[in-house]
Tab-separated table of C-alpha atoms and ligand atoms in Angstrom:
chain	number	residue	atom	x	y	z
A	1	UNK	CA	148.239	76.401	137.236
A	2	UNK	CA	148.059	74.954	140.712
A	3	UNK	CA	145.398	72.615	142.069
A	4	UNK	CA	144.525	71.038	145.414
A	5	UNK	CA	145.943	67.664	146.367
A	6	UNK	CA	142.507	66.226	145.608
A	7	UNK	CA	142.575	67.189	141.958
A	8	UNK	CA	142.556	64.347	139.439
A	9	UNK	CA	146.140	63.694	138.335
A	10	UNK	CA	145.134	63.122	134.752
A	11	UNK	CA	144.068	66.782	134.553
A	12	UNK	CA	147.207	68.375	135.988
A	13	UNK	CA	148.297	69.696	132.581
A	14	UNK	CA	145.033	71.219	131.428
A	15	UNK	CA	145.142	74.799	130.117
A	16	UNK	CA	141.579	76.165	130.465
A	17	UNK	CA	140.179	78.634	127.936
A	18	UNK	CA	140.898	82.198	129.010
A	19	UNK	CA	137.718	84.267	128.981
A	20	UNK	CA	139.300	87.121	130.950
A	21	UNK	CA	138.104	90.506	129.860
A	22	UNK	CA	135.275	89.211	127.735
A	23	UNK	CA	132.622	90.250	130.236
A	24	UNK	CA	132.916	93.850	131.336
A	25	UNK	CA	130.310	96.442	132.175
A	26	UNK	CA	128.508	96.208	128.886
A	27	UNK	CA	126.889	99.651	128.811
A	28	UNK	CA	130.220	101.442	128.789
A	29	UNK	CA	131.757	99.541	125.890
A	30	UNK	CA	131.261	98.972	122.219
A	31	UNK	CA	131.889	95.258	122.277
A	32	UNK	CA	133.742	94.116	119.176
A	33	UNK	CA	135.794	91.372	120.845
A	34	UNK	CA	133.896	88.058	120.811
A	35	UNK	CA	132.167	87.916	117.418
A	36	UNK	CA	128.641	88.145	118.784
A	37	UNK	CA	125.804	89.655	116.795
A	38	UNK	CA	125.081	93.324	117.548
A	39	UNK	CA	121.395	92.593	116.958
A	40	UNK	CA	118.928	91.220	119.511
A	41	UNK	CA	117.508	87.756	118.873
A	42	UNK	CA	114.514	87.609	116.522
A	43	UNK	CA	111.292	88.761	118.256
A	44	UNK	CA	109.897	85.296	117.457
A	45	UNK	CA	112.828	83.643	119.268
A	46	UNK	CA	112.179	85.809	122.324
A	47	UNK	CA	108.445	85.090	122.252
A	48	UNK	CA	108.931	81.297	121.984
A	49	UNK	CA	111.583	81.284	124.725
A	50	UNK	CA	109.284	83.238	127.047
A	51	UNK	CA	106.480	80.785	126.381
A	52	UNK	CA	108.790	77.836	127.097
A	53	UNK	CA	109.721	79.390	130.455
A	54	UNK	CA	106.267	78.444	131.737
A	55	UNK	CA	107.218	74.746	131.503
A	56	UNK	CA	110.607	74.893	133.164
A	57	UNK	CA	109.353	72.516	135.855
A	58	UNK	CA	109.709	69.754	133.234
A	59	UNK	CA	112.942	68.400	131.789
A	60	UNK	CA	113.827	69.565	128.322
A	61	UNK	CA	113.503	67.173	125.365
A	62	UNK	CA	116.868	65.334	125.335
A	63	UNK	CA	116.576	64.786	121.570
A	64	UNK	CA	115.475	68.357	120.729
A	65	UNK	CA	112.956	66.661	118.431
A	66	UNK	CA	111.094	69.712	117.135
A	67	UNK	CA	114.228	71.763	116.707
A	68	UNK	CA	116.123	68.948	114.987
A	69	UNK	CA	113.224	68.446	112.564
A	70	UNK	CA	113.189	72.164	111.713
A	71	UNK	CA	116.958	72.296	111.337
A	72	UNK	CA	117.029	69.197	109.148
A	73	UNK	CA	114.352	70.678	106.884
A	74	UNK	CA	116.203	73.973	106.592
A	75	UNK	CA	119.509	72.222	105.778
A	76	UNK	CA	117.815	69.710	103.438
A	77	UNK	CA	119.083	66.697	105.416
A	78	UNK	CA	117.352	64.114	107.640
A	79	UNK	CA	116.840	64.482	111.419
A	80	UNK	CA	119.199	61.500	111.917
A	81	UNK	CA	121.958	63.711	110.477
A	82	UNK	CA	121.766	66.300	113.289
A	83	UNK	CA	122.901	66.485	116.903
A	84	UNK	CA	122.467	69.618	119.027
A	85	UNK	CA	125.043	70.823	121.524
A	86	UNK	CA	125.227	73.378	124.317
A	87	UNK	CA	127.037	75.775	122.009
A	88	UNK	CA	129.244	74.365	119.274
A	89	UNK	CA	131.963	74.208	121.951
A	90	UNK	CA	130.120	71.229	123.417
A	91	UNK	CA	129.927	69.541	120.011
A	92	UNK	CA	133.694	70.039	119.622
A	93	UNK	CA	134.170	68.456	123.041
A	94	UNK	CA	132.061	65.468	121.954
A	95	UNK	CA	134.118	65.124	118.759
A	96	UNK	CA	137.387	65.092	120.727
A	97	UNK	CA	135.918	62.551	123.161
A	98	UNK	CA	134.591	60.320	120.376
A	99	UNK	CA	137.344	60.491	117.766
A	100	UNK	CA	140.681	61.455	119.380
A	101	UNK	CA	143.007	60.044	122.020
A	102	UNK	CA	146.709	59.535	122.624
A	103	UNK	CA	147.024	57.213	119.621
A	104	UNK	CA	144.376	58.735	117.323
A	105	UNK	CA	145.888	62.202	117.056
A	106	UNK	CA	144.375	65.513	116.009
A	107	UNK	CA	145.490	68.262	113.614
A	108	UNK	CA	144.436	71.901	113.452
A	109	UNK	CA	146.243	75.046	112.286
A	110	UNK	CA	148.646	76.962	114.545
A	111	UNK	CA	146.445	80.015	114.061
A	112	UNK	CA	142.800	79.117	114.600
A	113	UNK	CA	140.125	79.012	117.302
A	114	UNK	CA	142.121	78.623	120.520
A	115	UNK	CA	139.628	76.261	122.167
A	116	UNK	CA	140.934	73.372	120.040
A	117	UNK	CA	144.179	73.357	121.971
A	118	UNK	CA	142.289	73.491	125.274
A	119	UNK	CA	140.212	70.446	124.304
A	120	UNK	CA	143.197	68.528	122.914
A	121	UNK	CA	145.090	69.051	126.181
A	122	UNK	CA	142.046	68.173	128.291
A	123	UNK	CA	141.480	64.906	126.442
A	124	UNK	CA	145.179	64.000	126.464
A	125	UNK	CA	145.249	63.979	122.683
A	126	UNK	CA	148.444	63.871	120.701
A	127	UNK	CA	148.019	66.854	118.354
A	128	UNK	CA	149.924	68.796	115.716
A	129	UNK	CA	149.356	72.408	114.684
A	130	UNK	CA	150.688	72.896	111.134
A	131	UNK	CA	151.592	76.528	110.403
A	132	UNK	CA	149.454	78.672	108.162
A	133	UNK	CA	151.471	80.042	105.230
A	134	UNK	CA	152.836	83.601	105.011
A	135	UNK	CA	149.453	84.863	103.802
A	136	UNK	CA	147.693	83.031	106.669
A	137	UNK	CA	146.288	80.409	104.309
A	138	UNK	CA	145.932	76.756	105.255
A	139	UNK	CA	148.502	74.577	103.515
A	140	UNK	CA	146.262	71.789	102.261
A	141	UNK	CA	149.085	69.245	102.158
A	142	UNK	CA	149.168	69.308	105.961
A	143	UNK	CA	145.705	67.727	105.978
A	144	UNK	CA	145.868	65.402	102.967
A	145	UNK	CA	146.231	61.835	104.187
A	146	UNK	CA	147.510	62.989	107.570
A	147	UNK	CA	146.018	60.000	109.458
A	148	UNK	CA	144.720	62.315	112.182
A	149	UNK	CA	141.342	63.713	113.132
A	150	UNK	CA	141.452	67.104	111.418
A	151	UNK	CA	139.713	70.256	112.568
A	152	UNK	CA	139.378	73.034	110.007
A	153	UNK	CA	137.527	76.242	110.811
A	154	UNK	CA	135.937	77.570	107.627
A	155	UNK	CA	136.081	80.527	107.292
A	156	UNK	CA	139.014	80.363	109.690
A	157	UNK	CA	139.254	82.491	112.825
A	158	UNK	CA	140.824	84.976	113.328
A	159	UNK	CA	141.781	85.333	109.646
A	160	UNK	CA	138.326	85.033	108.072
A	161	UNK	CA	139.832	83.182	105.081
A	162	UNK	CA	137.603	80.662	103.321
A	163	UNK	CA	138.673	77.296	101.881
A	164	UNK	CA	136.821	76.110	98.781
A	165	UNK	CA	134.636	73.016	98.901
A	166	UNK	CA	136.978	71.445	96.327
A	167	UNK	CA	139.843	71.770	98.794
A	168	UNK	CA	137.712	70.356	101.611
A	169	UNK	CA	136.769	67.408	99.402
A	170	UNK	CA	140.460	66.707	98.756
A	171	UNK	CA	141.022	66.461	102.520
A	172	UNK	CA	137.941	64.253	102.976
A	173	UNK	CA	138.703	61.864	100.146
A	174	UNK	CA	142.353	61.420	101.182
A	175	UNK	CA	141.388	60.504	104.776
A	176	UNK	CA	138.697	57.821	104.495
A	177	UNK	CA	139.785	56.310	107.821
A	178	UNK	CA	139.757	59.559	109.799
A	179	UNK	CA	137.128	62.049	110.810
A	180	UNK	CA	137.377	65.557	109.368
A	181	UNK	CA	135.492	68.246	111.303
A	182	UNK	CA	134.676	71.451	109.446
A	183	UNK	CA	133.787	74.164	111.952
A	184	UNK	CA	131.429	76.545	110.167
A	185	UNK	CA	130.764	78.949	113.049
A	186	UNK	CA	131.008	81.882	110.604
A	187	UNK	CA	129.753	80.282	107.372
A	188	UNK	CA	126.555	82.368	107.185
A	189	UNK	CA	128.660	85.482	106.562
A	190	UNK	CA	130.372	83.875	103.542
A	191	UNK	CA	128.899	83.125	100.113
A	192	UNK	CA	125.764	81.038	100.402
A	193	UNK	CA	127.216	78.038	98.540
A	194	UNK	CA	130.263	77.682	100.832
A	195	UNK	CA	128.856	75.236	103.407
A	196	UNK	CA	130.025	71.615	103.445
A	197	UNK	CA	126.663	70.397	104.831
A	198	UNK	CA	125.706	69.254	101.320
A	199	UNK	CA	128.613	66.755	101.445
A	200	UNK	CA	127.628	64.839	104.598
A	201	UNK	CA	126.079	61.920	102.756
A	202	UNK	CA	128.888	61.761	100.202
A	203	UNK	CA	131.599	61.431	102.890
A	204	UNK	CA	130.931	59.282	105.945
A	205	UNK	CA	133.997	60.834	107.665
A	206	UNK	CA	132.705	64.452	107.565
A	207	UNK	CA	131.246	66.369	110.522
A	208	UNK	CA	130.088	69.919	109.909
A	209	UNK	CA	129.727	72.055	113.039
A	210	UNK	CA	127.612	75.200	113.124
A	211	UNK	CA	126.350	77.569	115.806
A	212	UNK	CA	123.420	79.879	116.577
A	213	UNK	CA	125.809	82.168	118.507
A	214	UNK	CA	126.821	84.461	115.650
A	215	UNK	CA	124.468	84.850	112.703
A	216	UNK	CA	121.366	83.968	114.758
A	217	UNK	CA	122.029	86.249	117.738
A	218	UNK	CA	121.753	83.485	120.358
A	219	UNK	CA	125.244	83.364	121.920
A	220	UNK	CA	123.754	83.489	125.410
A	221	UNK	CA	121.256	80.729	124.577
A	222	UNK	CA	124.138	78.298	123.856
A	223	UNK	CA	123.159	76.285	120.832
A	224	UNK	CA	125.373	74.603	118.274
A	225	UNK	CA	124.941	71.476	116.205
A	226	UNK	CA	126.736	68.813	114.231
A	227	UNK	CA	125.558	67.730	110.789
A	228	UNK	CA	127.014	64.406	109.646
A	229	UNK	CA	126.306	60.932	108.320
A	230	UNK	CA	123.788	59.167	110.599
A	231	UNK	CA	126.452	56.696	111.832
A	232	UNK	CA	128.717	59.500	113.048
A	233	UNK	CA	125.772	61.218	114.709
A	234	UNK	CA	124.994	57.967	116.527
A	235	UNK	CA	128.586	57.881	117.875
A	236	UNK	CA	128.367	61.496	119.017
A	237	UNK	CA	124.950	60.952	120.572
A	238	UNK	CA	126.348	58.097	122.668
A	239	UNK	CA	128.949	60.516	124.051
A	240	UNK	CA	126.311	63.207	124.593
A	241	UNK	CA	124.022	60.830	126.458
A	242	UNK	CA	126.937	59.736	128.634
A	243	UNK	CA	127.854	63.277	129.667
A	244	UNK	CA	124.850	65.572	129.384
A	245	UNK	CA	121.599	63.927	128.238
A	246	UNK	CA	119.508	67.097	128.724
A	247	UNK	CA	122.170	69.393	127.286
A	248	UNK	CA	119.859	71.939	125.661
A	249	UNK	CA	117.403	73.733	127.916
A	250	UNK	CA	113.787	74.180	126.815
A	251	UNK	CA	113.996	77.943	126.391
A	252	UNK	CA	116.937	77.626	124.054
A	253	UNK	CA	115.247	74.888	122.023
A	254	UNK	CA	112.219	77.164	121.644
A	255	UNK	CA	114.279	80.273	120.886
A	256	UNK	CA	116.190	78.434	118.177
A	257	UNK	CA	112.955	77.317	116.513
A	258	UNK	CA	111.830	80.963	116.485
A	259	UNK	CA	115.167	82.054	115.031
A	260	UNK	CA	114.870	79.471	112.244
A	261	UNK	CA	111.288	80.450	111.428
A	262	UNK	CA	112.134	84.156	111.177
A	263	UNK	CA	114.066	83.861	107.945
A	264	UNK	CA	113.564	87.511	106.932
A	265	UNK	CA	115.098	88.725	110.157
A	266	UNK	CA	118.096	86.413	109.643
A	267	UNK	CA	118.625	87.422	105.995
A	268	UNK	CA	118.331	91.089	106.823
A	269	UNK	CA	120.849	90.879	109.667
A	270	UNK	CA	123.345	89.016	107.490
A	271	UNK	CA	123.035	91.762	104.872
A	272	UNK	CA	123.539	94.475	107.489
A	273	UNK	CA	126.707	92.761	108.759
A	274	UNK	CA	128.042	92.352	105.223
A	275	UNK	CA	127.409	96.057	104.516
A	276	UNK	CA	129.101	97.094	107.757
A	277	UNK	CA	132.009	94.749	106.966
A	278	UNK	CA	132.464	96.286	103.496
A	279	UNK	CA	132.375	99.792	105.005
A	280	UNK	CA	134.944	98.858	107.671
A	281	UNK	CA	137.286	97.151	105.205
A	282	UNK	CA	137.211	100.127	102.804
A	283	UNK	CA	137.726	102.631	105.627
A	284	UNK	CA	140.646	100.749	107.146
A	285	UNK	CA	142.234	100.229	103.740
A	286	UNK	CA	142.184	103.952	103.131
A	287	UNK	CA	143.901	104.422	106.504
A	288	UNK	CA	146.725	102.105	105.362
A	289	UNK	CA	145.809	98.859	107.143
A	290	UNK	CA	146.753	95.356	105.933
A	291	UNK	CA	143.846	92.983	106.046
A	292	UNK	CA	142.914	89.453	105.133
A	293	UNK	CA	139.918	88.958	102.846
A	294	UNK	CA	137.561	88.035	105.660
A	295	UNK	CA	134.360	86.144	104.879
A	296	UNK	CA	133.326	86.177	108.543
A	297	UNK	CA	131.661	88.661	110.933
A	298	UNK	CA	135.066	90.000	111.939
A	299	UNK	CA	138.107	91.448	110.243
A	300	UNK	CA	141.760	90.824	110.942
A	301	UNK	CA	143.801	93.991	110.454
A	302	UNK	CA	147.232	95.408	111.200
A	303	UNK	CA	149.045	98.693	110.553
A	304	UNK	CA	152.789	99.099	110.195
A	305	UNK	CA	152.822	102.375	112.167
A	306	UNK	CA	151.208	101.050	115.349
A	307	UNK	CA	151.513	97.772	117.205
A	308	UNK	CA	148.512	95.529	117.737
A	309	UNK	CA	148.879	95.875	121.504
A	310	UNK	CA	148.939	99.689	121.359
A	311	UNK	CA	145.946	99.824	119.074
A	312	UNK	CA	144.084	97.458	121.390
A	313	UNK	CA	145.001	99.573	124.466
A	314	UNK	CA	144.087	102.880	122.855
A	315	UNK	CA	140.771	101.574	121.569
A	316	UNK	CA	140.011	100.240	125.017
A	317	UNK	CA	140.746	103.665	126.483
A	318	UNK	CA	138.027	104.906	124.130
A	319	UNK	CA	135.666	102.183	125.410
A	320	UNK	CA	135.951	100.020	122.322
A	321	UNK	CA	136.859	96.380	122.914
A	322	UNK	CA	138.587	94.386	120.192
A	323	UNK	CA	140.707	91.243	120.361
A	324	UNK	CA	144.493	91.156	120.270
A	325	UNK	CA	146.511	87.927	120.177
A	326	UNK	CA	150.037	88.237	121.536
A	327	UNK	CA	150.982	84.801	120.157
A	328	UNK	CA	152.232	83.625	117.743
A	329	UNK	CA	154.557	86.567	117.010
A	330	UNK	CA	153.526	86.879	113.395
A	331	UNK	CA	150.001	87.911	114.350
A	332	UNK	CA	150.850	90.179	117.246
A	333	UNK	CA	150.634	93.252	115.032
A	334	UNK	CA	147.029	92.447	114.147
A	335	UNK	CA	143.732	93.004	115.883
A	336	UNK	CA	140.533	91.059	115.297
A	337	UNK	CA	137.502	93.293	115.176
A	338	UNK	CA	133.962	91.919	115.297
A	339	UNK	CA	131.644	93.592	112.815
A	340	UNK	CA	128.938	95.364	114.773
A	341	UNK	CA	126.157	97.617	113.528
A	342	UNK	CA	127.005	100.304	110.972
A	343	UNK	CA	126.890	102.945	113.713
A	344	UNK	CA	129.294	100.909	115.899
A	345	UNK	CA	131.678	100.594	112.973
A	346	UNK	CA	131.557	104.322	112.216
A	347	UNK	CA	132.515	105.036	115.820
A	348	UNK	CA	135.272	102.399	115.576
A	349	UNK	CA	136.710	103.829	112.334
A	350	UNK	CA	136.695	107.390	113.750
A	351	UNK	CA	138.466	106.164	116.875
A	352	UNK	CA	141.128	104.383	114.809
A	353	UNK	CA	141.654	107.521	112.735
A	354	UNK	CA	142.152	109.632	115.880
A	355	UNK	CA	144.594	107.092	117.303
A	356	UNK	CA	146.646	107.024	114.096
A	357	UNK	CA	146.722	110.856	113.902
A	358	UNK	CA	147.865	111.098	117.509
A	359	UNK	CA	150.623	108.545	116.954
A	360	UNK	CA	151.845	110.019	113.673
B	401	PMP	N1	134.061	77.638	116.683
B	401	PMP	C1	134.641	78.814	116.435
B	401	PMP	C2	135.554	78.915	115.272
B	401	PMP	C3	134.381	79.924	117.251
B	401	PMP	O1	134.986	81.087	116.999
B	401	PMP	C4	133.499	79.787	118.333
B	401	PMP	C5	133.151	80.952	119.228
B	401	PMP	N2	134.103	81.571	119.884
B	401	PMP	C6	132.944	78.542	118.565
B	401	PMP	C7	133.221	77.485	117.716
B	401	PMP	C8	132.045	78.263	119.742
B	401	PMP	O2	130.889	78.961	119.679
B	401	PMP	P1	129.599	78.524	120.522
B	401	PMP	O3	130.049	77.543	121.571
B	401	PMP	O4	129.095	79.794	121.082
B	401	PMP	O5	128.694	77.893	119.514
């Protein structure tokens, strides 16, 4: 990248997140590339957000008091255990700022959410990226007593594979002097007992990160949160109040309260995604695809008769957007496909079938 002569020297090596191609003319495409929900936000979320718009002349509540109280109640923790962020990306940024630098290093898998690398580079953090094993599983030994700040996405992206809470506890208990962040962006699509939130008062080094962008249909509202021991939340809040005190706008705070109150809508949407995921997995299996056992709202699939790039290109020609990662090499034959509505997934499966027939 090149910058002007005015650009801060300490940022000359940054590698910004590449969002190219994520925002195209939406009407033309079935959008299965960024793990959003295919469903609109809850009607209650929309109603509350619209009501909040009338007060946009006033600053938003910097502590998100009402929302934090609701979230704490729904997670069965205390309000002092929660901090809201402008998307979970902002929470991850706060965690890097608070708990990593050139001497306190970071660790995250070679194949995981690519924003970790962006943040590590931005903050000048010394980081390692241990390889996933041949089946794309995390090798736990890489995180046991590793003396780094560890970031584990659970279920991981783009593989969808879930680590057990026993494994997470082994990482936590072996690293009492280091923070362990468990990024649960996709946890609502896994079994209901999989979340590490219940461990935050047992381990004072644990931060659980969640988002309203996926299961709660609020990606455009930008809301994520950290759940952790009150002392860790205090550290993160100090960073938040130094960078972006009013980080969550009033409409988003209101929308999120509506989304939390509308539990039936949430439960129903999760069930619809799980049904569409099961349909997609079965259909692709019968077409000869290899797949990981994804517990998320996406699947990770490859076929020996067609490259990941070709499949991506041919789907795009049919106005279906999926995600293809060229690097590292061992995943370049795979595509990551967000689970949309059942009708989206039927169109997707038919398209894949046509592409395979044509290339036979
Ligand atoms: N973590 C993971 C693993 C993700 O895939 C994403 C979304 N791409 C995020 C965090 C950030 O999501 P948001 O900022 O929308 O909460």
